[in-house]
Coordinates of C-alpha atoms and ligand atoms in Angstrom, one line a residue:
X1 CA -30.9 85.6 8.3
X2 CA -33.6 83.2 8.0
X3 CA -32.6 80.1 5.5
X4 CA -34.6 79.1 2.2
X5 CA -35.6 75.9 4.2
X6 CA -36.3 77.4 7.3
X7 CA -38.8 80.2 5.2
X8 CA -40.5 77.5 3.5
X9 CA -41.3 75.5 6.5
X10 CA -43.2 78.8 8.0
X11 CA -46.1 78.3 5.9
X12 CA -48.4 76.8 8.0
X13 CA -47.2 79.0 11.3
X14 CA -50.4 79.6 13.8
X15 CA -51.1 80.4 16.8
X16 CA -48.2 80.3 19.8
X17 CA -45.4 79.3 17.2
X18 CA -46.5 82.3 14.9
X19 CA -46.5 84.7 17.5
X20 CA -43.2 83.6 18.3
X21 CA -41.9 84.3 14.8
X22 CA -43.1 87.7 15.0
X23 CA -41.6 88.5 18.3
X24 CA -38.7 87.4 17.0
X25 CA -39.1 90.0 13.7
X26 CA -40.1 92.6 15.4
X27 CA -36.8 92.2 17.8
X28 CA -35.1 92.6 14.7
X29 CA -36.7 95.8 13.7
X30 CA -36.0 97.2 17.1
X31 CA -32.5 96.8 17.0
X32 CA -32.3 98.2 13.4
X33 CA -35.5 100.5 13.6
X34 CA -35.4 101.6 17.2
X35 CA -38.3 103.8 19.1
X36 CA -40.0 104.7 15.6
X37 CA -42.3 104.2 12.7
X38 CA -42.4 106.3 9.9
X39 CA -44.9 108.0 6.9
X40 CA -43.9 109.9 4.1
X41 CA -46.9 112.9 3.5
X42 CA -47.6 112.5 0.2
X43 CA -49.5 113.1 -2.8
X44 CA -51.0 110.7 -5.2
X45 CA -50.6 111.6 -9.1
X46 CA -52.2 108.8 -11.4
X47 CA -50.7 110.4 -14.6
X48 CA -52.3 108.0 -16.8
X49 CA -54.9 105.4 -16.0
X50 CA -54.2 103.9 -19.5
X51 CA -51.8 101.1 -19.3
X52 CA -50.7 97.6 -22.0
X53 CA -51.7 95.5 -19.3
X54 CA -54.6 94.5 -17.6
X55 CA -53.3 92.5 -14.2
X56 CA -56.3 90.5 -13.0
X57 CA -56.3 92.2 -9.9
X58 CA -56.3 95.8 -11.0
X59 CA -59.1 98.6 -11.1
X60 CA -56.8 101.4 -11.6
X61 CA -56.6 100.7 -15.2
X62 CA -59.1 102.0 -18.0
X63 CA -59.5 101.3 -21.0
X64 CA -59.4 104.0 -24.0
X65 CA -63.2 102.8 -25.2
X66 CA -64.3 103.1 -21.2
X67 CA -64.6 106.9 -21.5
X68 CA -63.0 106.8 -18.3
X69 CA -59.2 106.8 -19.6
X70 CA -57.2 110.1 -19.1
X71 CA -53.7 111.7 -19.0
X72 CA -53.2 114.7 -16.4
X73 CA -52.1 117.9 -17.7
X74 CA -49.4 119.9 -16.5
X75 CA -51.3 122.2 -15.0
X76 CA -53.5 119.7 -13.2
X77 CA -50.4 118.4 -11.4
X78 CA -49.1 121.6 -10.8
X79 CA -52.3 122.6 -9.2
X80 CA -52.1 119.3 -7.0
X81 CA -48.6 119.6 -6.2
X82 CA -49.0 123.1 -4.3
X83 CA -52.0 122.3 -3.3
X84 CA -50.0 119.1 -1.5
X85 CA -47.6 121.4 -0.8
X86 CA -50.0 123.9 1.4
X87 CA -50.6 121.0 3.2
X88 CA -47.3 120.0 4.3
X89 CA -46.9 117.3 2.1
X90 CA -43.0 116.8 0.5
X91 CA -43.5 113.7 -2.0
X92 CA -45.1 113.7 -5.1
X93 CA -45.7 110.5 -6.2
X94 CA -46.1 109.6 -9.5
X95 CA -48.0 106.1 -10.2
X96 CA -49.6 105.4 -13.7
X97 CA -50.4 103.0 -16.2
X98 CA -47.6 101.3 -17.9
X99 CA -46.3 102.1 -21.9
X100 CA -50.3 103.1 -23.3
X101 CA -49.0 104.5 -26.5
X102 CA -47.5 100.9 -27.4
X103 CA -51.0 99.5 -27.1
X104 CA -53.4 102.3 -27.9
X105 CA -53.6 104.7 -30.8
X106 CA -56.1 106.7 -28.4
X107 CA -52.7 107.3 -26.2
X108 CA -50.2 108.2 -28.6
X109 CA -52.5 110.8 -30.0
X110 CA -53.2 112.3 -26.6
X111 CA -49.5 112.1 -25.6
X112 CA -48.5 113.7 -29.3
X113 CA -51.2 116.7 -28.2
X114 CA -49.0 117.0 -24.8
X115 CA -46.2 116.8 -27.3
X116 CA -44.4 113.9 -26.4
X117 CA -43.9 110.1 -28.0
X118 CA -43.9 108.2 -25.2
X119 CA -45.2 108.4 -21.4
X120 CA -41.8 108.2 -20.2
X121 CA -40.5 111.4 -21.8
X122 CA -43.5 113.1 -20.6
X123 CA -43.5 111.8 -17.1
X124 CA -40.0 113.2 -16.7
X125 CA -41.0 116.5 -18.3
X126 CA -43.7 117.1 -15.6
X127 CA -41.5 115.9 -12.6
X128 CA -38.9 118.2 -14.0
X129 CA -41.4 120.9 -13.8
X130 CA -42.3 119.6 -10.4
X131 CA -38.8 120.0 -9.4
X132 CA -39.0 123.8 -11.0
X133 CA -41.9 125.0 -9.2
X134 CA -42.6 123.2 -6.2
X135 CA -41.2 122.0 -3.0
X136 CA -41.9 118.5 -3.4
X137 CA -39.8 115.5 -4.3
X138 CA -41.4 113.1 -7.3
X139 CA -41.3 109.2 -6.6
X140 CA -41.8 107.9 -9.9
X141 CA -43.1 104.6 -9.8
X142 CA -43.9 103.6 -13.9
X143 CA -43.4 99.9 -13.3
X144 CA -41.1 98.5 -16.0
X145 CA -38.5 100.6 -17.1
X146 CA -35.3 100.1 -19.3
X147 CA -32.1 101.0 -18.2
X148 CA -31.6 104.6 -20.1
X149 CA -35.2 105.6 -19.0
X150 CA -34.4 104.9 -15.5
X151 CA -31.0 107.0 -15.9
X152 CA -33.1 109.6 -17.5
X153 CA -36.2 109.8 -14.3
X154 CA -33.6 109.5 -11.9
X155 CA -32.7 113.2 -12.7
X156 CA -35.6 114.2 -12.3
X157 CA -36.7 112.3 -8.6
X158 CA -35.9 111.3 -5.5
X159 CA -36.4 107.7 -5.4
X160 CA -38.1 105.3 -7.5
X161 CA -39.9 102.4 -7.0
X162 CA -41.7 98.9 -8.7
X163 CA -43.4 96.4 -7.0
X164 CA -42.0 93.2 -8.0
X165 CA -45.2 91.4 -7.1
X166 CA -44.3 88.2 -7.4
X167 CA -41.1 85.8 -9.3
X168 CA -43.5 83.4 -10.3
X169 CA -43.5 82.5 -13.9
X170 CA -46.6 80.4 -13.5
X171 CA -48.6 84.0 -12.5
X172 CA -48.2 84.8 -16.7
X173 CA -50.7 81.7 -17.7
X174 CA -53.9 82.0 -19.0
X175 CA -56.4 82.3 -15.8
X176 CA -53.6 83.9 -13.9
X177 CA -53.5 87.5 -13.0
X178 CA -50.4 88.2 -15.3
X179 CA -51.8 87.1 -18.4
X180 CA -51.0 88.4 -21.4
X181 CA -49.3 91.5 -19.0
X182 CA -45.5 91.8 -21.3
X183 CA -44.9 93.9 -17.9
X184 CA -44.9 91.9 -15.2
X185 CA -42.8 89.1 -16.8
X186 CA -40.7 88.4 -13.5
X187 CA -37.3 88.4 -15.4
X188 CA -38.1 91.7 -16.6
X189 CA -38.9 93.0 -13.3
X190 CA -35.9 91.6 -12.0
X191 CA -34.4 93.5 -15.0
X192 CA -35.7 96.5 -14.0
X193 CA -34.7 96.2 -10.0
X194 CA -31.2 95.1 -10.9
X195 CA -30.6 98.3 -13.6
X196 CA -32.0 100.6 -10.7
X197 CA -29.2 99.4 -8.7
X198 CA -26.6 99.9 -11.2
X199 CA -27.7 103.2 -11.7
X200 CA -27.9 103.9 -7.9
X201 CA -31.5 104.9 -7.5
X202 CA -32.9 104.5 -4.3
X203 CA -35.5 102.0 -4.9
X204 CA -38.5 100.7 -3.2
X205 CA -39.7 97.6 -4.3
X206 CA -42.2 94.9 -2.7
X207 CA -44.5 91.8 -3.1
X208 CA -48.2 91.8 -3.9
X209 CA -49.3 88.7 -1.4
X210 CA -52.6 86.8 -2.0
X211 CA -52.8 86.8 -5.9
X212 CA -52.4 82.8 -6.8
X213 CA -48.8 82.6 -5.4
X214 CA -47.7 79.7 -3.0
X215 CA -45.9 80.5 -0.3
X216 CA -42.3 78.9 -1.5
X217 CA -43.1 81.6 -4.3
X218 CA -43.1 84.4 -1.9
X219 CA -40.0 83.3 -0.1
X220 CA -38.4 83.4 -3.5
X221 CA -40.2 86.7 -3.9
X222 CA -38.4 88.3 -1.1
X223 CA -35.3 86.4 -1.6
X224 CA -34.5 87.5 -4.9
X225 CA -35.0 91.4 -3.5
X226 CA -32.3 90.6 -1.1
X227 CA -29.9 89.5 -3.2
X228 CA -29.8 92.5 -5.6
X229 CA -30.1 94.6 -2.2
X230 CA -26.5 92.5 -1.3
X231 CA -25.3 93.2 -5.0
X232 CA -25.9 96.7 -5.3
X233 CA -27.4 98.4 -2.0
X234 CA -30.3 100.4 -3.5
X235 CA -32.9 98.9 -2.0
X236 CA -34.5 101.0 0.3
X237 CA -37.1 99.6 1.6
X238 CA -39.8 96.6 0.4
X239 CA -43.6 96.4 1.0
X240 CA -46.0 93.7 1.3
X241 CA -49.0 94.9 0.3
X242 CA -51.9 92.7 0.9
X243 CA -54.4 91.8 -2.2
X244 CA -57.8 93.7 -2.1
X245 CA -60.5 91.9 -4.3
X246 CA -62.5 94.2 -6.4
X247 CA -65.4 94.5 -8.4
X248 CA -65.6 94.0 -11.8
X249 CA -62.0 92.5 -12.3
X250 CA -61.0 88.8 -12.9
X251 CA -61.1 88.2 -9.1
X252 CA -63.5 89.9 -8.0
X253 CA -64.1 86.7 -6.2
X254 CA -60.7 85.8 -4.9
X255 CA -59.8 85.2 -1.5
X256 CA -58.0 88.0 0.7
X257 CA -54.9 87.4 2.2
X258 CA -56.1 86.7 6.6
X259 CA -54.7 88.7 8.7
X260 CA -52.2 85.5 10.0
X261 CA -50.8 85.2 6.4
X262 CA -50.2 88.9 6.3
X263 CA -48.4 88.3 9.8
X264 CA -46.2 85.3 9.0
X265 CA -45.5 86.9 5.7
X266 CA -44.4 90.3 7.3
X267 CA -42.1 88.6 9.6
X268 CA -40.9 86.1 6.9
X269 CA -40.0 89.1 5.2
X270 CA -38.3 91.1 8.3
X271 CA -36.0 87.9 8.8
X272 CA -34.8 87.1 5.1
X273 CA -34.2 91.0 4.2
X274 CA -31.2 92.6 5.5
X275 CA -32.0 94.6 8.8
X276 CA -31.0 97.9 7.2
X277 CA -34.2 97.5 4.4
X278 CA -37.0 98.8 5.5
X279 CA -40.0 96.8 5.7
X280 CA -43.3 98.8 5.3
X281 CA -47.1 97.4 5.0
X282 CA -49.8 100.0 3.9
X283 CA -52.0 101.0 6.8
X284 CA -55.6 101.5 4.5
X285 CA -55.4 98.2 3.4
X286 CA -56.6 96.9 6.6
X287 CA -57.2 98.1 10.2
X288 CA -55.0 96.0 12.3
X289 CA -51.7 98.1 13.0
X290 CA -50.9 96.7 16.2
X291 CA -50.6 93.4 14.5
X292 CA -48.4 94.8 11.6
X293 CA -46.4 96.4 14.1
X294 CA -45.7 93.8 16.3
X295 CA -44.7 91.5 12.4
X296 CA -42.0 93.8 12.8
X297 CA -42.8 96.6 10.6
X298 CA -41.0 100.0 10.8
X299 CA -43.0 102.2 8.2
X300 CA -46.2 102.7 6.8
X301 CA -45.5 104.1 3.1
X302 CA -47.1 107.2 1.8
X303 CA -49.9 108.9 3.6
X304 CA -52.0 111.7 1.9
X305 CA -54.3 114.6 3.7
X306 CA -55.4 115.5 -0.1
X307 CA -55.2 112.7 -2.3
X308 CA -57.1 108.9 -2.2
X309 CA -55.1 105.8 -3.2
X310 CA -56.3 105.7 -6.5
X311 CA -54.9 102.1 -7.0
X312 CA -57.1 101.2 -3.8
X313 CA -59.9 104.2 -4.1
X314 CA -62.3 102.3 -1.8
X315 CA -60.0 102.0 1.0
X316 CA -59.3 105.7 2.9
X317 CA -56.3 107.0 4.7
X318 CA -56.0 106.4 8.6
X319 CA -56.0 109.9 10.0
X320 CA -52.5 110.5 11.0
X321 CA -53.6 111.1 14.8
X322 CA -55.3 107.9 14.8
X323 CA -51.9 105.8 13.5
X324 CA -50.1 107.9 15.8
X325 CA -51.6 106.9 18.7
X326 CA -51.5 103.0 17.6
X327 CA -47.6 103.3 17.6
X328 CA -48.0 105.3 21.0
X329 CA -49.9 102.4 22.7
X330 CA -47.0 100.3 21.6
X331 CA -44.5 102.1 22.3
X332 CA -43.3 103.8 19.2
X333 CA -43.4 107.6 18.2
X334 CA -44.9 108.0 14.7
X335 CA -42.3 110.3 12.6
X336 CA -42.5 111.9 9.1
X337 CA -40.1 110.5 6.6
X338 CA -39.0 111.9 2.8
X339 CA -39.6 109.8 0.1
X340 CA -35.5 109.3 -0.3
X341 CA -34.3 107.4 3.2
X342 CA -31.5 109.6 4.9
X343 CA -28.7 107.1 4.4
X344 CA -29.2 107.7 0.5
X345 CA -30.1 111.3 1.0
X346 CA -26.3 111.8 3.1
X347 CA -24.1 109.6 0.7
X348 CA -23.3 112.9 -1.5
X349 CA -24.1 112.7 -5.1
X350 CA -24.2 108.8 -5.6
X351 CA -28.0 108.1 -4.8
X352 CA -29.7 111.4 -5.7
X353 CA -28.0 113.6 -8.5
X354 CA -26.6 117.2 -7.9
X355 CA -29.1 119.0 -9.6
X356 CA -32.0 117.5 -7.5
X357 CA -29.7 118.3 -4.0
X358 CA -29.7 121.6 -5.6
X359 CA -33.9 121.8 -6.0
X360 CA -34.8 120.4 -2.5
X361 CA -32.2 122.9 -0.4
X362 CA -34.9 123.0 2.6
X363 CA -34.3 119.5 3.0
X364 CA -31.2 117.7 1.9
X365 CA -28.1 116.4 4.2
X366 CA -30.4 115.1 6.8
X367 CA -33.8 113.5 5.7
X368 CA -36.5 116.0 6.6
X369 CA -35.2 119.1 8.3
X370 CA -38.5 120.4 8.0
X371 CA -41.4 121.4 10.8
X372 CA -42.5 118.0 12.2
X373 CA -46.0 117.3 11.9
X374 CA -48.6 115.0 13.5
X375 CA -51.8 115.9 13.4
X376 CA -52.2 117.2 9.9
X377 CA -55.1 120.2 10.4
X378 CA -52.6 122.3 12.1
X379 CA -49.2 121.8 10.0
X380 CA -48.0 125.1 8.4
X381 CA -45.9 123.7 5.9
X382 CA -42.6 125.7 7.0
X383 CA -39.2 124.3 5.5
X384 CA -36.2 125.5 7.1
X385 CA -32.8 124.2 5.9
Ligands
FO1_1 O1 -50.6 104.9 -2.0 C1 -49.9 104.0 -2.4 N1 -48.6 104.1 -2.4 C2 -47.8 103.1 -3.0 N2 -46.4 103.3 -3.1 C3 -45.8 104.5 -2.4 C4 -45.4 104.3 -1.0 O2 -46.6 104.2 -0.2 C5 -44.6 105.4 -0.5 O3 -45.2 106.6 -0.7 C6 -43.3 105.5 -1.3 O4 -42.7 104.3 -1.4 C7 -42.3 106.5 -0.5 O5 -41.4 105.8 0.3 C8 -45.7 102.5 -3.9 C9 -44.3 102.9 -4.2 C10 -43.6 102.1 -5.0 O6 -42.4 102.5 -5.4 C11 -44.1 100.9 -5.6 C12 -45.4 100.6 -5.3 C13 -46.2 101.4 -4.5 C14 -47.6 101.1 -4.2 C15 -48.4 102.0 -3.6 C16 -49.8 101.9 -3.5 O7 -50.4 100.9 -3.9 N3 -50.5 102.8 -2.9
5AD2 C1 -48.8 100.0 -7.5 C2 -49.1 98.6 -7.0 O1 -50.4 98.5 -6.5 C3 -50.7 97.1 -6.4 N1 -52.1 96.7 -6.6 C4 -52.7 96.8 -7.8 N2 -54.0 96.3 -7.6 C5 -54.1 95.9 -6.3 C6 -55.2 95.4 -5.5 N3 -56.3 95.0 -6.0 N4 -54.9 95.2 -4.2 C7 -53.7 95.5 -3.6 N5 -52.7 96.0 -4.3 C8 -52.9 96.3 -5.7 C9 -49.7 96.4 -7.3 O2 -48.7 95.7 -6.5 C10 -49.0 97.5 -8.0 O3 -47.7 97.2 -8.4
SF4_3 S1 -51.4 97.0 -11.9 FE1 -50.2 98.5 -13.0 S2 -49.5 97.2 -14.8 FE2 -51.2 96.1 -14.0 S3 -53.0 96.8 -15.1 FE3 -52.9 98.1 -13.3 S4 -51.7 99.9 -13.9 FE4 -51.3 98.3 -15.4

């Protein structure tokens, strides 16, 4: 494992010497990772754009004056989910706005119509009814969560998941992205990570890269990930998701992450994580996969024939074909994943609860016993168990 010291004097990697550290991570991933990169096929619910925070980075969010801000229905995500479903896909993933109805009176009225309190009792109502109706596997990803409402979703999913974005506390000053965001405190995050892995919820968790952070902050980022992931063993796998400026938020005028940050970060990553995490980067937020494979990736995260990334709507889904054949011309198969990794999905009832071994029968014991699918026009959807 890559030292502190050693991690902090990779900043400034180029050239021979950072193509050097990458061969080096991606040896690493092919000793853990061997022959294959994976996707989960999923679907994208945003159950509520409304959220107490406004990260300066963020588009997803709307505002309850914006006449823009909304809270699914049930029967809107049912209608997704087997629509998902009909195409193959197995994870639902839930991704919304964080605690509304402590912010917005506009919220908690909505939410009192749906006839709930608060957005965590009725995200766990419709993944149960997910879980009821449907062949498909909620990853709830709320950010924040206390301890009894992550025992509470974790009946109710798979896996869960929270990017940590970043340990800094200097993110949280005024003309920083966090500002004024009581959710992305980094203790509270770190809160959050370290409940999950008391409760034993398979967890993904990650860093956002390119939002005001130095690069000793992203070593501490990733280290801090590791050591719950040595304290408790949750951790599934960690992303490093690459900034994309938008439009109309506070920088809109930020620079990107380059593609050599997003290299020397990925392999930073693959060398200070233990092997047995697994390191995925998200394939629409840029085009250069042979470059993210050879940083030593080993996944590529959700992929969705229905749905858009509604946190990144401008940036489309790499047709499954086409990602297959960059892992091909490298030498890797591409292979469908679930949400829940199989190491989690065989330990019995410590990782995912009885009741929800009991829901996804076609599937349990052994990852994804189901039809495996590449190119995504012809895929049937079949589950045999
Ligand atoms: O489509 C997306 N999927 C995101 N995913 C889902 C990911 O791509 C995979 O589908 C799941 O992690 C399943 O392994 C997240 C999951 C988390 O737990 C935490 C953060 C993210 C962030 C994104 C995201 O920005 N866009
Ligand atoms: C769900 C996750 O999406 C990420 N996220 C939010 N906004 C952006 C953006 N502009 N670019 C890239 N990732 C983003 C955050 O890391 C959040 O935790
Ligand atoms: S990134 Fe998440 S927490 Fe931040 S404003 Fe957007 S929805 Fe809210």
């Amino acid at each position: 494992m890559l030292s502190r010291q050693h991690a902090i004097a990779l900043e400034h990697a180029t050239g021979a010497q950072l193509d050097a550290l990458c061969e080096q991570a991606a040896g690493v991933r092919d000793t853990h990772w061997p022959n294959t990169l994976t996707y989960s096929r999923k679907i994208f619910i945003p159950l509520t754009n409304m959220c107490r925070d406004t990260c300066g980075y963020c588009t997803f969010v709307k505002h309850p004056d914006s006449g823009q801000a909304n809270i699914l229905n049930p029967s809107q995500v049912l209608a997704s989910v087997l629509k998902g479903q009909a195409q193959g896909c197995k994870e639902a993933l839930f991704s919304l706005g964080e605690k509304p109805e402590k912010r917005y009176r506009y919220a908690k009225d909505w939410l009192a119509t749906l006839g709930h309190t608060s957005m965590v009792d009725y995200l766990t109502e419709v993944c149960e009814m997910v879980l009821d109706k449907s062949l498909m596997i909620p990853h709830v990803n709320a950010g924040t969560l206390t301890f009894n409402e992550l025992k509470q979703l974790k009946n109710v999913s798979g896996s869960m998941g929270m990017m940590l974005e970043c340990t800094s506390d200097r993110l949280m000053k005024k003309g920083q992205p966090h500002y004024a965001c009581p959710d992305k405190v980094p203790g509270i995050r770190l809160k959050t990570l370290e409940d999950a892995g008391k409760l034993d919820i398979p967890f993904t968790t990650g860093i956002l890269i390119g939002i005001g952070e130095t690069w000793e902050e992203r070593v501490d980022s990733l280290m801090a990930i590791n050591t719950m992931y040595q304290e408790y063993g949750h951790i599934q796998e960690v992303i490093v998701q690459n900034f994309r400026a938008k439009a109309g938020t506070a920088m809109a005028n930020a620079p990107e992450p380059t593609l050599d940050d997003m290299r020397r970060t990925l392999a930073m990553a693959r060398l200070i994580l233990d092997p047995a995490i697994s390191l995925q980067a998200p394939p629409n937020l840029a085009q250069e996969y042979p470059h993210y494979i050879a940083a030593g990736i080993n996944d590529w995260g959700g992929i969705s024939p229905l749905t858009k990334d509604f946190i990144n709507p401008e940036r489309s889904w790499p047709q499954i074909t086409e990602l297959a054949n960059a892992c091909e011309q490298q030498g890797y198969a591409l292979q469908e994943r679930l949400t829940v990794y199989p190491k989690y999905l065989q330990a019995g009832e410590r990782y995912v609860t009885k009741a929800l071994h009991q829901a996804m029968p076609a599937w349990r014991n052994d990852g994804l016993a189901v039809e495996q699918c590449i190119d995504n026009t012809t895929f049937q959807g079949v589950a045999h168990g």
